[in-house]
Structure formats: C-alpha cells, structure tokens
Amino acid sequence: MARPFIARYWRGLLAAVGALVLIAAAGHWAEQRELQAKTQALQQAAAAQALGLRGLVEKHDFLPHAVARHPGVQDLLRLPQDASLRARANDYFADLQATTGAAALYLVDRDGLTLAASNWNTPSSFVGQNYRQRAYFEDAVQGRRGLFYGLGLTTGQSGLFIAEPVRVDGAILGVAVVKISLEALQATWMGGLEPVVLRDSRGIVFLSGVPEWLYQAIRPVSAQDARWIAEHGQYGKRTRFEVLPWKIEARPDGVGFVLRTQVQGQRRTLLALDTPLPELGWTLTVTSDMKEVAQARRSALALTALAVALLLLGTLYWRLRERRFVEQRTARLELERRVDERTRDLEEAHAFRKAMEDSLLVGMRARDPDGKIIYVNPALCAMVGYSAEELLGCRPPYPYWHPDDLEKQARESDEALQGRAAPHGFESRIRHKDGHDVITMVYAAPLVDAQGVHRGWMSSVVDITAQKQAEARQRDQELRLQRSARLASVGEMASTLAHELNQPLMALSNFAMAARALAAQGPSDLLPGALDEIVGQSQRASEIVKRVRAFINPQRGQYEILAMVDVLTHARALLEPELKAQGATLRLLIEDAGARVRGDRVLLEQVLVNLVHNALQAMQDQPRHRRTIELACRHSEGGLRIGVADQGPGIPAGQLDQVFSPFFTTKPDGLGLGLNICRSIVEAHGGAIGVDNRPGGGATFSFTLPIVP
C-alpha cells in the first residue's frame, strides 16, 4: 500500500511542477513577444519624430546663410545709421518671415546690437536690443555657425536660434539670426497619450509632452554648467534644475530602458527609447506604456492554465472511468459541459484577437518557409487591392509585385525567407490591383508557434507613399527656392554689368565708324578693313550686353529656333585665334546635324566660349600634343547633350559640387561667376548643366537642351 501511494504522490508532484513550468514559460514568451513588437513600434515612432525634428530645422537652415549674403543687409552693416537701409532691411526680414513661417529673423552688429528685425513694428520688437550674451552670437562673431535653444530675452518665448556670420570684404561685421518656434510640436506632444521628451547635452528637458518635467535634468547639473546657462540666459532666470523623478532600469537586450515614474499624479511604467540628434546636440526620448505587455503575459498565463486544466481533467476523467464505470455517464456529461464552456471562452478570445488584427492599420502577412502566403489581414488587402482569397496560397512572384522591380523583389523575398532581412526593414514598391504604385516599408520577423517550432515568417507592411510624396514636394520646393535666389543674384550683377559697359562700348563703336569715314578719304587700303573689324567686335559686345539684359528680363529675350550645328560652328570660329595662339586643337563631334533647339544664339555661344576658355586654361601646363578639346553634340534622354571635354588635371572630388556656386573659383584672379552664369543661362533655356572627371584625366562640362521637333 505504501509504495503505490508514494509513486502516485511523486507522479502528481512532477505533473504539477511541469504544468507550472509550462505556464510560466508561456507567460514569459508572450511577454517577450509583446515587448518585441512594442520595441519595434517605438523604434518607428522615434524615427518619425527625429525625421520631423530634422525636417523642421533643415527647412529654415538656409535662411541665415541667404540673409548674410544679401546686399541690403551688408549695406546696413556698413552704414548702420542710414534710415532707408534700415527700413528696407526690416521689410525684407518681415517678408521672409511671413514666407518661410520662421518665428523671427533679425540682424545684429558686432557689438550685439540689433539693427533690423522681422518684428520691428511690434511692441516686442528686437530692434535696439543687445544680444551680446547669447551663445549663438559668440559663435557667429568668431566665424562659426551658431546653434542655440533657449528662452527669448525679449519675448520670453522659447525657440531654436540659428546664426550665421555676415562677412563683408572678408571681415565679419555682424550676425544674421533666425528663430524657429517648437511650441506647435510641444502642443502636439502634450495632446498625445505617450510622453515624448527632448533634452539638451546637459540632460535638461526643454521640450516635453509632460509639463511638470520641463526644465528638470536627467542627472545633476554641475555648478559650472549652471553658471554658463545663467550667463547666457538660456532658460530665463532659472539657476537650479531638479533631477527628474525617474527610476530607470536597463533592458537585458540593451535596446531602450524601462522607466518608472509619475505622470499627472499616476504611477506609470513605460518602455523608453533614446535617439541622439548629434547635429543639434539633443537627445529625443519616446515612450510607450507597458500595460499591454503585462496584459499579454496575464492572457498567456490564463490560456496556458486553461489548457493544462483541460489536460488534467482528461486524465482524471480517464482514471475515474476505470474506477467507477457506473458513474461514467454522469462524469462524461459534466466534463462535456465544462469543455463547452472552455471552448466558448477560447472562441471568444480568438474572435477578440481577430478583431484586433483586423483593426490594425499596418498590413500583416504570414508565409510558410517555402514562401506560400498563409495569412493576410484586411489592412494588407486594402493596401494591394486583392482579397484574402486571391492572396492565400500564392507563391512568389505575388500578384502585387511591381513589374519593373520583379528581380529586386525576388531577391528581397529570398533574403527574408532565409532570415537575412534587414532588421530595420527595407523599402519596396508594389503595384495596386487598380494600377497605381504604393511605396511600403517591410519588416520581417520569424513566425514561431507555442512549441517553439519555426513555422515561417511574419511581415509588417507600412504604407509610406504619402511620406515619400511629401519629401519629394519639399525637395522640389527647396530646389525652386535655391534657383530663384541664384537667378536674382546673377540678375543683379548682370544688370550692373550691362549698365556700366553699354555706354563705353557704344562710344567705341561711334569712334570706330568716324575713323573709318576719315580713313576712306585717304589712300590707305588696310585701314577701312581694320576699322570694320573694330566696329563688328564693338557691336557684338553691345549685342552681348543686350542679351544679358534680356536674360534678366525674359520678356525682352530674342529666342528663336536654332540649328545647333550653326551655333557650335560659329563658336569655334570665334575661338580660332585663341586656339592657334595656345597651340590647341578643337575637335567638333556632331551626331545629328539637323538637331534644333529654341534659344538665344548669342547667350548659347557665350556658354560655349566660356567652357572652352576654361578648358584652355586647364590645359595650359600640358604638352602641346595633349592640348586637345572635344566639343561633342549628341542625343540624350529627353534632349540634346553638348559636352566640352579637356585633357587637363581634372577637378578635385571635393570641389565637384561647388564649381557652379557663385564666387567659387580656383583661379588667383578669378571672380567665380563664369560657371554660375553659364548654369543660369542653361536653366533659363530649360536645360541643366553638370561636370564629371574623365577616367583618363581631364574633365567634361556638359549641358542638355530640349529638342524642338
């Protein structure tokens, strides 16, 4: 009797221990799975918030640079007492502020005194205020770009200040400053459910969705840092910064941390993730509540306990059947009743889980190890336009794969099925059933069942089409703004050139014609011909001036249909004397002699003459047998491509992006305007210009023009 009793006791004890271990393992697995999903969502949220912050700063980053180079701003710094210059600068700042949406723009002289501002006509005007103590002023007046976040000394409103030194004739005469307000971003954070925090390099929170955390630090602020903050008025009159009431616990995987704190008087446990923004000197912290993680663990524990209970009930039922055959019917009915109740509970839990999956905005797709689709949610079906019945059972290539990216998508699918998909996701273009393109981000993760068996791969698909379109629109707007600024600068210089040179050139023409008339009375045969050449050249110079004016005012331009071969041939004829003088050869390569463009002949010839002049100067140190220039005209995608290739030393890689910038030059006596004007002329003709280094040495400057049918 004792031995069977002891054996049953140990079997029961082992079964209970095994059941507890299984329940605990299931709870831990569910907790880790939910924690992993929440971490991925938090990483996406952090990336989106960081992208928004960088986009807000980059949107206004160019303003101080542009303001510092405006002639009216530089003139005001030279003559700060000139009321008319001050009025024009105030109007310019106010118009620029209204156009860009910046909080304020203003100009400070070397002593920190504000000369002009966009809010000059408001009670809180910056004009007359001194900002010498500001860190951005100290950086800019020493020739560095200033970046500083703090409370306004005049308005008391916080903002990000970006400063640029204003150089006039090589000397720094003042500082151009733009102020960007982040209050709208903070208002958005305050309206959210999950706290978001932005802190500076000293750990002080200056932007937060939780108001009581503002101007508290993640660690004690040193006395030296506190003095620096007070001296520069960064956070108003605050001299003390309390430590945040945070209890931080590191996670074993090193991704983020667990944050225990109080928000609005309530205890909360948050999953937090830090994202450094080194270019701004800030750290962004996004959080997410851990309630769902605890709930997932409790649900898994309950379901596993229910399964174990069912197993135990089955075992007890079998033993009771052996012992009490007479009570079999009653016991079976009771067990069936309990099983029905548990089944209903499981069905309700399954229906609830399915409702949650169907409500997701992120597309979900499960595939077996061979790539066959075994599950899709409604969000994915709406994203691709195919029903679940059309997708389930499909193998690669899937019907929504883009026909132009089949090879790329097949490669990405194979990498995902082999477990080599990028952990941060990859971008994929798909084709909706109705024919339009959808840009997505795809994140892949292993699909493991409750027994730990790998059943396939689960993919999360996020539609980022709207985000891509918004980024493209923003880039297009920035390019248009840069082009307008460039054309305005070149236009002002060209107008000055036209005004200063037109009268001397016309006077030269008049003197030359008078000289020809006098020479005609004498017996000399060579003098009239030489004077004819003077008249022709002076008239051509006058014509160039007129065309430059026409370039400034397109309504006065003389555009016509031109055979490009005539333009190239005439340009070569103009350059023939200089080519002979330098012992250089110009090879003309024309693919289609009948190609035509619409443009101004003189301006296009000036572009070619300028590019060939640059090529000659680049080859002046080369032996005579290497002084060969190729002037080629070929068809290219969407137009006609004209290239000027030399055999000089080429252009350093670090300067390829700067050669077309105004005032950039590598010549000791150059102004840095020739290539910039060439680019403006080509763009005015609807084309584009660029430069590349040749593999064998030398550089090729080429531009494209639209072809006239």
XYZ file of C-alpha atoms in Angstrom, residues 2-680:
679
model
C 2.784 2.441 0.846
C 4.730 2.033 -2.436
C 1.783 2.719 -4.844
C 0.793 5.714 -2.738
C 4.358 7.125 -2.824
C 4.578 6.536 -6.618
C 1.270 8.347 -7.222
C 2.436 11.171 -4.983
C 5.664 11.692 -6.949
C 3.872 11.447 -10.326
C 1.398 14.098 -9.220
C 4.133 16.322 -7.887
C 6.120 16.060 -11.150
C 2.988 16.773 -13.191
C 2.243 19.885 -11.102
C 5.821 21.151 -11.443
C 5.754 20.557 -15.213
C 2.427 22.393 -15.513
C 3.780 25.378 -13.571
C 6.930 25.471 -15.692
C 4.838 25.353 -18.887
C 2.532 28.136 -17.681
C 5.482 30.312 -16.646
C 7.252 29.693 -19.970
C 4.127 30.630 -21.941
C 3.705 33.833 -19.943
C 7.349 34.749 -20.472
C 7.131 34.037 -24.221
C 4.007 36.165 -24.598
C 5.595 38.954 -22.586
C 8.768 38.914 -24.719
C 6.791 38.766 -27.947
C 4.658 41.757 -26.966
C 7.768 43.566 -25.737
C 9.497 42.949 -29.073
C 6.500 44.269 -31.020
C 6.286 47.323 -28.770
C 10.025 47.937 -29.176
C 9.706 47.849 -32.963
C 6.769 50.255 -32.839
C 8.757 52.519 -30.514
C 11.723 52.493 -32.908
C 9.429 53.515 -35.763
C 7.923 56.303 -33.653
C 11.403 57.537 -32.670
C 12.497 57.555 -36.306
C 9.378 59.506 -37.316
C 9.821 62.066 -34.512
C 13.541 62.507 -35.312
C 12.737 62.912 -39.003
C 10.145 65.571 -38.170
C 12.603 67.500 -35.952
C 15.377 67.375 -38.543
C 12.950 68.413 -41.271
C 11.761 71.404 -39.218
C 15.348 72.579 -38.649
C 16.512 71.880 -42.229
C 13.514 73.796 -43.594
C 14.910 77.032 -42.094
C 18.625 76.167 -42.006
C 19.418 78.020 -45.221
C 17.815 81.340 -44.112
C 20.740 82.838 -42.093
C 23.138 81.831 -44.904
C 20.962 83.591 -47.519
C 20.360 86.674 -45.338
C 24.083 87.062 -44.613
C 24.794 87.376 -48.330
C 22.007 89.828 -49.159
C 23.459 93.151 -50.436
C 20.941 95.237 -48.464
C 21.946 93.509 -45.207
C 25.638 94.058 -45.880
C 24.997 97.707 -46.780
C 23.151 98.270 -43.477
C 26.105 96.883 -41.514
C 28.394 99.302 -43.380
C 26.013 102.257 -42.740
C 24.011 101.393 -39.606
C 22.687 104.962 -39.265
C 21.072 105.011 -42.727
C 17.299 105.030 -42.067
C 16.358 103.981 -45.613
C 18.669 100.962 -45.482
C 17.230 100.017 -42.084
C 13.642 100.308 -43.400
C 14.404 98.123 -46.424
C 16.087 95.522 -44.229
C 13.086 95.468 -41.839
C 10.684 94.972 -44.772
C 12.930 92.238 -46.219
C 13.024 90.372 -42.884
C 9.245 90.710 -42.377
C 8.511 89.406 -45.874
C 10.964 86.489 -45.473
C 9.460 85.605 -42.076
C 5.920 85.586 -43.493
C 7.006 83.456 -46.454
C 9.018 80.805 -44.571
C 6.977 80.617 -41.332
C 10.001 81.268 -39.114
C 9.321 82.800 -35.690
C 11.654 85.776 -36.314
C 14.647 86.980 -38.354
C 16.998 89.784 -37.261
C 20.411 91.334 -37.821
C 22.935 92.042 -35.022
C 26.120 94.109 -35.355
C 29.492 93.075 -33.870
C 28.580 94.678 -30.530
C 25.413 92.571 -30.217
C 23.006 95.457 -31.001
C 20.011 94.533 -33.180
C 19.805 96.789 -36.264
C 16.784 95.273 -38.070
C 14.205 92.580 -37.362
C 11.081 90.996 -38.837
C 9.065 92.192 -35.782
C 10.349 95.764 -35.937
C 6.789 97.206 -35.782
C 5.557 95.152 -32.793
C 5.671 96.024 -29.071
C 8.172 93.206 -28.533
C 10.500 94.359 -31.344
C 14.087 93.092 -31.249
C 15.399 96.326 -32.800
C 17.646 98.144 -30.309
C 18.009 95.040 -28.079
C 21.500 93.746 -27.273
C 22.149 90.001 -27.513
C 25.883 90.000 -26.900
C 25.496 87.452 -24.073
C 23.886 84.833 -26.326
C 25.970 81.767 -27.221
C 24.896 81.833 -30.864
C 26.243 85.413 -31.133
C 29.574 84.400 -29.595
C 29.951 81.522 -32.079
C 28.929 83.526 -35.153
C 31.092 86.573 -34.381
C 34.076 84.176 -34.251
C 33.223 82.881 -37.732
C 31.340 79.726 -36.732
C 27.735 78.760 -37.346
C 25.738 79.279 -34.142
C 23.033 76.867 -32.936
C 21.279 77.586 -29.610
C 17.961 76.713 -27.988
C 16.604 78.837 -25.162
C 14.029 81.326 -23.927
C 13.862 84.688 -25.720
C 15.394 87.567 -23.763
C 12.798 89.983 -25.165
C 9.645 87.878 -25.652
C 10.275 85.139 -23.092
C 9.167 82.590 -25.716
C 11.369 79.569 -26.350
C 12.855 78.743 -29.720
C 15.827 77.446 -31.684
C 18.234 80.176 -32.826
C 20.455 79.621 -35.906
C 23.132 82.281 -36.523
C 25.479 82.942 -39.455
C 28.347 85.478 -39.577
C 27.897 88.302 -42.130
C 31.195 88.796 -43.929
C 31.815 91.964 -45.920
C 35.120 92.126 -47.820
C 36.466 89.278 -45.700
C 35.599 90.888 -42.345
C 32.759 89.849 -40.008
C 30.598 92.939 -39.484
C 27.576 91.303 -37.891
C 25.405 88.234 -37.358
C 22.210 87.103 -39.176
C 19.855 85.130 -36.890
C 16.674 83.099 -37.491
C 14.458 81.914 -34.641
C 12.393 78.728 -35.071
C 9.492 78.029 -32.702
C 8.947 74.471 -31.457
C 5.788 75.330 -29.469
C 3.485 73.679 -32.042
C 5.486 70.449 -31.743
C 5.248 70.583 -27.927
C 1.483 71.176 -28.142
C 1.180 68.055 -30.297
C 3.186 66.049 -27.758
C 1.010 67.302 -24.896
C -2.085 66.086 -26.737
C -0.647 62.566 -27.134
C -1.105 59.634 -24.781
C 2.556 58.599 -24.659
C 5.114 61.063 -23.192
C 7.815 62.405 -25.545
C 10.864 64.269 -24.170
C 13.639 66.356 -25.776
C 16.698 67.278 -23.690
C 19.933 69.169 -24.316
C 23.533 67.997 -23.998
C 23.500 68.702 -20.231
C 20.486 66.418 -19.750
C 17.992 69.272 -19.150
C 14.484 68.692 -20.556
C 13.450 71.728 -22.612
C 10.571 70.211 -24.603
C 8.136 67.618 -23.251
C 4.613 66.301 -23.527
C 4.536 66.260 -19.681
C 4.642 69.899 -18.442
C 5.925 69.039 -14.956
C 9.139 67.544 -16.459
C 10.151 70.797 -18.179
C 13.481 72.298 -17.058
C 14.357 69.268 -14.944
C 17.500 67.245 -15.616
C 18.109 63.543 -16.060
C 21.214 63.935 -13.866
C 22.527 66.640 -11.507
C 23.680 69.785 -13.335
C 27.177 70.892 -12.378
C 27.785 74.344 -10.916
C 29.894 75.277 -13.942
C 27.064 74.343 -16.344
C 24.514 76.201 -14.206
C 26.680 79.358 -14.325
C 27.041 79.076 -18.115
C 23.253 78.720 -18.533
C 22.583 81.725 -16.301
C 25.229 83.898 -18.004
C 23.771 83.190 -21.445
C 20.121 83.439 -20.332
C 19.340 80.064 -21.898
C 16.376 79.224 -19.677
C 15.453 82.635 -18.351
C 16.267 83.319 -14.704
C 16.456 79.647 -13.697
C 19.635 78.730 -11.876
C 18.559 75.370 -10.382
C 17.409 72.275 -12.230
C 15.874 69.477 -10.164
C 16.589 65.857 -11.077
C 13.688 64.140 -12.855
C 11.649 61.709 -10.710
C 12.648 58.801 -12.943
C 13.679 55.305 -11.936
C 15.497 53.779 -14.916
C 16.060 50.051 -15.413
C 18.259 48.816 -18.246
C 16.890 46.077 -20.511
C 18.868 42.841 -20.985
C 18.964 43.218 -24.779
C 20.307 46.778 -24.488
C 17.503 48.267 -26.617
C 15.885 51.125 -24.682
C 15.098 51.002 -20.975
C 12.173 50.647 -18.546
C 11.110 53.944 -16.962
C 9.109 54.066 -13.724
C 7.704 57.478 -12.823
C 4.555 59.505 -12.153
C 2.585 61.339 -14.830
C -0.166 63.686 -13.602
C -0.149 62.000 -10.189
C -0.455 58.449 -11.567
C 2.245 55.793 -11.347
C 3.257 54.580 -14.790
C 5.698 52.024 -16.134
C 6.963 52.998 -19.586
C 9.175 51.451 -22.218
C 11.538 54.258 -23.330
C 13.998 54.671 -26.201
C 16.677 57.381 -26.591
C 17.567 58.705 -30.067
C 20.628 61.011 -30.206
C 20.484 64.013 -32.562
C 24.237 64.853 -32.665
C 23.928 67.629 -35.255
C 21.657 69.514 -32.837
C 23.260 68.386 -29.549
C 19.912 66.953 -28.356
C 18.542 63.591 -27.259
C 14.983 62.528 -28.154
C 13.173 60.134 -25.803
C 9.948 58.403 -26.867
C 7.946 56.148 -24.538
C 5.141 53.609 -24.620
C 3.032 52.219 -21.794
C 3.904 48.700 -20.533
C 0.291 47.821 -19.699
C -0.106 45.797 -22.915
C 2.994 43.738 -22.021
C 1.571 42.828 -18.614
C -1.817 42.108 -20.187
C -0.234 39.783 -22.773
C 1.525 37.871 -20.001
C -1.686 37.535 -17.984
C -3.633 36.362 -21.045
C -0.959 33.781 -21.917
C -0.897 32.536 -18.334
C -4.679 32.217 -18.328
C -4.830 30.374 -21.653
C -1.981 28.010 -20.728
C -3.513 27.344 -17.337
C -6.789 26.559 -19.068
C -5.057 24.111 -21.428
C -3.276 22.419 -18.508
C -6.558 22.245 -16.632
C -8.202 20.548 -19.613
C -5.364 18.035 -19.742
C -5.670 17.307 -16.036
C -9.420 16.972 -16.309
C -8.987 14.466 -19.141
C -6.568 12.435 -17.051
C -8.863 12.471 -14.043
C -11.788 11.517 -16.238
C -9.909 8.509 -17.577
C -8.984 7.348 -14.106
C -12.498 7.820 -12.830
C -13.761 5.814 -15.815
C -11.506 2.943 -14.818
C -12.546 3.106 -11.191
C -16.183 3.945 -11.488
C -17.714 2.548 -14.599
C -21.154 3.067 -13.091
C -20.631 6.825 -12.797
C -19.218 7.099 -16.348
C -22.291 8.739 -17.899
C -22.617 11.452 -15.246
C -18.913 12.235 -15.252
C -18.828 12.398 -19.070
C -21.746 14.818 -19.226
C -20.193 17.052 -16.603
C -16.874 17.049 -18.397
C -18.514 17.855 -21.738
C -20.338 20.764 -20.142
C -17.084 22.159 -18.788
C -15.320 21.608 -22.104
C -18.090 23.534 -23.896
C -17.674 26.435 -21.521
C -13.929 26.469 -22.006
C -14.368 26.183 -25.782
C -16.675 29.166 -25.810
C -14.094 31.105 -23.854
C -11.408 30.156 -26.365
C -13.664 31.095 -29.286
C -14.393 34.453 -27.703
C -10.672 35.010 -27.132
C -9.957 34.036 -30.749
C -12.688 36.360 -32.036
C -11.318 39.189 -29.913
C -7.792 38.600 -31.222
C -9.056 38.512 -34.823
C -10.961 41.766 -34.289
C -7.747 43.352 -33.002
C -5.805 42.098 -36.051
C -8.497 43.337 -38.450
C -8.421 46.812 -36.870
C -4.671 47.248 -37.448
C -3.636 49.929 -39.959
C -0.355 48.094 -40.628
C -0.515 45.311 -43.207
C 0.324 41.829 -41.851
C 1.391 38.875 -44.000
C 2.456 35.383 -42.846
C 4.331 32.948 -45.105
C 5.479 29.380 -44.628
C 9.196 28.536 -45.074
C 8.631 27.976 -48.821
C 7.138 31.445 -49.336
C 3.448 30.462 -49.603
C 1.118 33.085 -48.110
C -0.827 31.547 -45.191
C -2.325 34.681 -43.638
C -3.139 38.294 -44.562
C -5.078 40.922 -42.613
C -7.609 43.393 -44.100
C -5.095 46.256 -43.965
C -2.760 44.414 -46.359
C -5.657 43.528 -48.683
C -6.686 47.201 -48.831
C -3.069 48.195 -49.487
C -2.635 45.873 -52.522
C -6.251 45.775 -53.765
C -6.513 41.943 -53.698
C -8.856 39.947 -51.470
C -7.635 37.392 -48.946
C -8.972 34.579 -51.165
C -6.817 35.853 -54.061
C -3.664 36.022 -51.922
C -3.846 32.933 -49.684
C -1.845 30.072 -51.167
C 0.119 32.323 -53.567
C 3.830 31.742 -54.033
C 6.406 34.182 -55.446
C 6.031 36.117 -57.665
C 2.993 37.576 -55.863
C 0.323 39.394 -57.933
C 1.048 42.771 -56.310
C 4.781 42.748 -57.105
C 5.730 45.700 -59.305
C 6.504 44.542 -62.890
C 9.565 46.853 -63.060
C 11.052 45.516 -59.767
C 10.484 41.765 -60.110
C 14.181 40.884 -59.833
C 14.711 43.182 -56.835
C 11.602 41.913 -55.026
C 12.509 38.272 -55.714
C 15.937 38.896 -54.164
C 14.429 40.643 -51.099
C 11.874 37.823 -50.696
C 14.627 35.164 -50.781
C 16.690 37.064 -48.197
C 13.667 37.360 -45.896
C 12.835 33.634 -46.242
C 16.468 32.784 -45.426
C 16.441 35.024 -42.332
C 18.755 37.678 -43.764
C 16.233 40.530 -43.973
C 17.439 43.892 -42.661
C 16.327 44.295 -39.008
C 15.406 47.935 -39.641
C 13.208 46.985 -42.621
C 13.534 47.648 -46.335
C 11.659 49.821 -48.813
C 9.566 48.104 -51.511
C 7.452 49.438 -54.364
C 4.302 47.404 -55.136
C 1.550 47.710 -57.725
C -2.092 48.047 -56.530
C -4.653 45.960 -58.366
C -6.140 49.098 -59.954
C -2.703 50.025 -61.406
C -1.299 52.751 -59.116
C 2.031 52.379 -57.276
C 2.310 52.068 -53.489
C 5.613 52.655 -51.620
C 5.956 50.494 -48.487
C 8.385 49.650 -45.674
C 8.575 45.922 -44.909
C 9.736 44.454 -41.579
C 10.203 40.675 -41.323
C 10.332 38.522 -38.171
C 10.343 34.756 -37.534
C 6.934 33.098 -37.029
C 7.296 30.690 -34.081
C 4.414 28.672 -32.622
C 3.744 27.964 -28.953
C 6.033 24.923 -29.054
C 8.955 26.984 -30.301
C 8.799 25.492 -33.816
C 9.656 27.844 -36.670
C 6.586 27.908 -38.926
C 7.589 30.651 -41.351
C 7.898 34.419 -41.440
C 5.627 37.278 -40.417
C 5.961 40.587 -42.266
C 4.658 44.012 -41.247
C 3.959 46.257 -44.254
C 3.625 50.041 -43.732
C 2.313 52.349 -46.499
C 4.766 55.282 -46.778
C 3.550 56.610 -50.152
C 2.250 59.889 -48.687
C 5.505 60.412 -46.771
C 7.582 59.866 -49.932
C 5.410 62.255 -51.916
C 5.706 64.901 -49.178
C 9.508 64.526 -49.142
C 9.629 64.880 -52.945
C 7.485 68.017 -52.798
C 9.706 69.506 -50.109
C 12.875 68.795 -52.140
C 11.261 70.359 -55.221
C 10.289 73.482 -53.269
C 13.821 73.829 -51.876
C 15.347 73.485 -55.369
C 12.994 76.130 -56.765
C 13.860 78.487 -53.913
C 17.590 77.982 -54.450
C 17.224 78.556 -58.177
C 15.232 81.759 -57.638
C 17.872 83.082 -55.239
C 20.639 82.213 -57.694
C 18.872 83.893 -60.628
C 18.193 87.006 -58.535
C 21.861 87.288 -57.558
C 23.129 86.770 -61.118
C 20.447 89.142 -62.438
C 21.602 91.954 -60.182
C 25.210 91.515 -61.252
C 24.265 91.236 -64.942
C 22.158 94.419 -64.762
C 25.104 96.305 -63.235
C 27.441 94.903 -65.924
C 25.027 95.934 -68.696
C 24.646 99.465 -67.304
C 28.388 100.022 -66.849
C 29.609 98.543 -70.161
C 26.919 99.537 -72.655
C 27.870 103.262 -72.914
C 31.678 102.694 -73.319
C 31.032 100.048 -75.953
C 28.661 102.273 -77.918
C 31.187 105.138 -77.707
C 33.853 102.757 -79.072
C 31.535 101.919 -81.984
C 30.960 105.627 -82.770
C 34.707 106.448 -82.695
C 35.471 103.448 -84.896
C 32.864 104.472 -87.510
C 34.221 108.046 -87.523
C 37.742 106.721 -88.002
C 36.580 104.578 -90.927
C 34.972 107.655 -92.566
C 38.231 109.629 -92.240
C 40.312 106.748 -93.496
C 38.072 106.456 -96.551
C 39.294 109.915 -97.649
C 42.894 108.810 -97.694
C 44.784 106.386 -99.934
C 45.187 103.597 -97.257
C 43.657 100.206 -98.212
C 44.145 98.411 -94.873
C 42.678 100.977 -92.511
C 38.984 100.569 -93.530
C 39.137 96.790 -93.169
C 40.720 97.004 -89.726
C 38.197 99.601 -88.621
C 35.373 97.395 -89.940
C 36.608 94.650 -87.652
C 36.606 97.110 -84.691
C 33.023 98.110 -85.475
C 31.924 94.479 -85.740
C 33.517 93.490 -82.451
C 32.162 96.520 -80.578
C 28.670 95.879 -81.958
C 28.915 92.270 -80.859
C 29.912 93.377 -77.356
C 26.894 95.683 -77.313
C 24.723 92.789 -78.512
C 26.014 90.595 -75.652
C 25.063 93.326 -73.174
C 21.566 93.469 -74.673
C 21.240 89.695 -74.417
C 22.358 89.747 -70.786
C 19.632 92.302 -70.100
C 17.204 90.062 -71.939
C 18.347 87.192 -69.710
C 17.434 89.281 -66.654
C 14.044 90.166 -68.180
C 12.878 87.107 -70.227
C 10.141 89.194 -71.904
C 12.900 91.105 -73.744
C 14.781 87.947 -74.813
C 15.381 87.136 -78.504
C 14.579 83.399 -78.566
C 14.419 81.653 -81.925
C 14.622 78.205 -83.472
C 18.335 77.419 -83.958
C 20.255 74.664 -85.703
C 22.699 73.590 -83.012
C 25.390 72.807 -85.595
C 25.419 76.514 -86.636
C 25.833 77.651 -83.024
C 28.730 75.214 -82.489
C 30.424 76.154 -85.780
C 30.197 79.890 -85.095
C 31.536 79.447 -81.558
C 34.534 77.530 -82.952
C 35.155 80.351 -85.451
C 35.144 82.913 -82.617
C 37.698 80.848 -80.685
C 40.008 80.076 -83.618
C 42.580 82.873 -82.899
C 42.983 81.909 -79.250
C 43.226 78.194 -80.130
C 46.054 78.925 -82.556
C 47.808 81.186 -80.066
C 47.887 78.405 -77.456
C 48.608 75.575 -79.917
C 45.371 73.761 -79.038
C 43.050 71.691 -81.253
C 39.255 71.799 -81.072
C 37.553 68.646 -82.404
C 33.891 69.056 -83.308
C 31.818 65.820 -82.956
C 28.205 66.195 -84.153
C 25.878 63.192 -84.085
C 22.828 64.844 -85.742
C 23.483 67.915 -87.904
C 19.754 68.631 -88.157
C 19.028 68.852 -84.429
C 17.323 72.143 -83.470
C 16.696 73.950 -80.198
C 14.844 77.101 -79.155
C 17.076 79.711 -77.571
C 19.143 82.876 -77.794
C 22.088 82.348 -80.179
C 24.422 84.865 -78.524
C 23.846 83.579 -74.965
C 24.363 79.945 -76.024
C 27.572 80.945 -77.858
C 28.737 82.694 -74.681
C 28.226 79.465 -72.708
C 30.329 77.514 -75.229
C 33.040 80.205 -75.360
C 33.251 80.300 -71.543
C 33.516 76.489 -71.260
C 36.191 76.280 -73.987
C 38.144 79.162 -72.333
C 38.098 77.203 -69.052
C 39.304 74.080 -70.899
C 42.209 76.036 -72.448
C 43.237 77.399 -69.050
C 43.055 73.890 -67.535
C 45.490 72.551 -70.208
C 47.974 75.445 -70.237
C 50.574 73.332 -68.349
C 50.116 70.302 -70.639
C 52.424 69.483 -73.600
C 51.155 70.777 -76.957
C 50.315 67.269 -78.254
C 47.852 66.853 -75.328
C 46.067 70.196 -75.791
C 43.006 68.715 -77.496
C 39.441 69.774 -76.719
C 36.401 67.737 -77.802
C 33.182 69.691 -78.452
C 30.510 66.988 -78.859
C 26.785 67.215 -79.637
C 24.803 64.003 -79.108
C 21.244 62.904 -78.430
C 20.493 62.123 -74.813
C 17.482 61.144 -72.754
C 14.886 63.858 -73.369
C 17.091 66.337 -75.243
C 20.382 67.299 -76.837
C 23.615 66.917 -74.826
C 26.537 69.274 -75.588
C 29.858 68.416 -73.914
C 33.256 70.178 -73.675
C 35.993 67.691 -72.689
C 39.621 68.647 -71.941
C 42.798 66.721 -71.056
C 43.778 68.799 -68.051
C 44.301 67.651 -64.440
C 40.544 67.361 -63.731
C 38.639 68.749 -60.745
C 39.257 67.560 -57.141
C 36.429 65.330 -55.927
C 35.686 67.630 -53.002
C 35.067 70.573 -55.349
C 32.748 68.905 -57.908
C 29.654 70.132 -56.058
C 30.994 73.702 -55.694
C 32.207 74.686 -59.188
C 28.844 76.215 -60.167
C 28.403 78.142 -56.911
C 28.669 81.947 -57.125
C 32.106 83.390 -56.248
C 33.774 79.944 -56.104
C 36.995 79.891 -58.152
C 40.369 78.135 -58.256
C 41.990 80.913 -60.313
C 44.086 83.535 -58.449
C 42.444 86.384 -60.403
C 39.015 84.802 -60.994
C 35.657 86.134 -59.754
C 33.910 82.767 -59.619
C 30.958 83.981 -61.745
C 31.574 82.412 -65.187
C 30.255 78.911 -64.487
C 27.466 80.272 -62.285
C 26.263 82.491 -65.159
C 26.580 79.531 -67.562
C 24.325 77.483 -65.314
C 21.776 80.312 -65.105
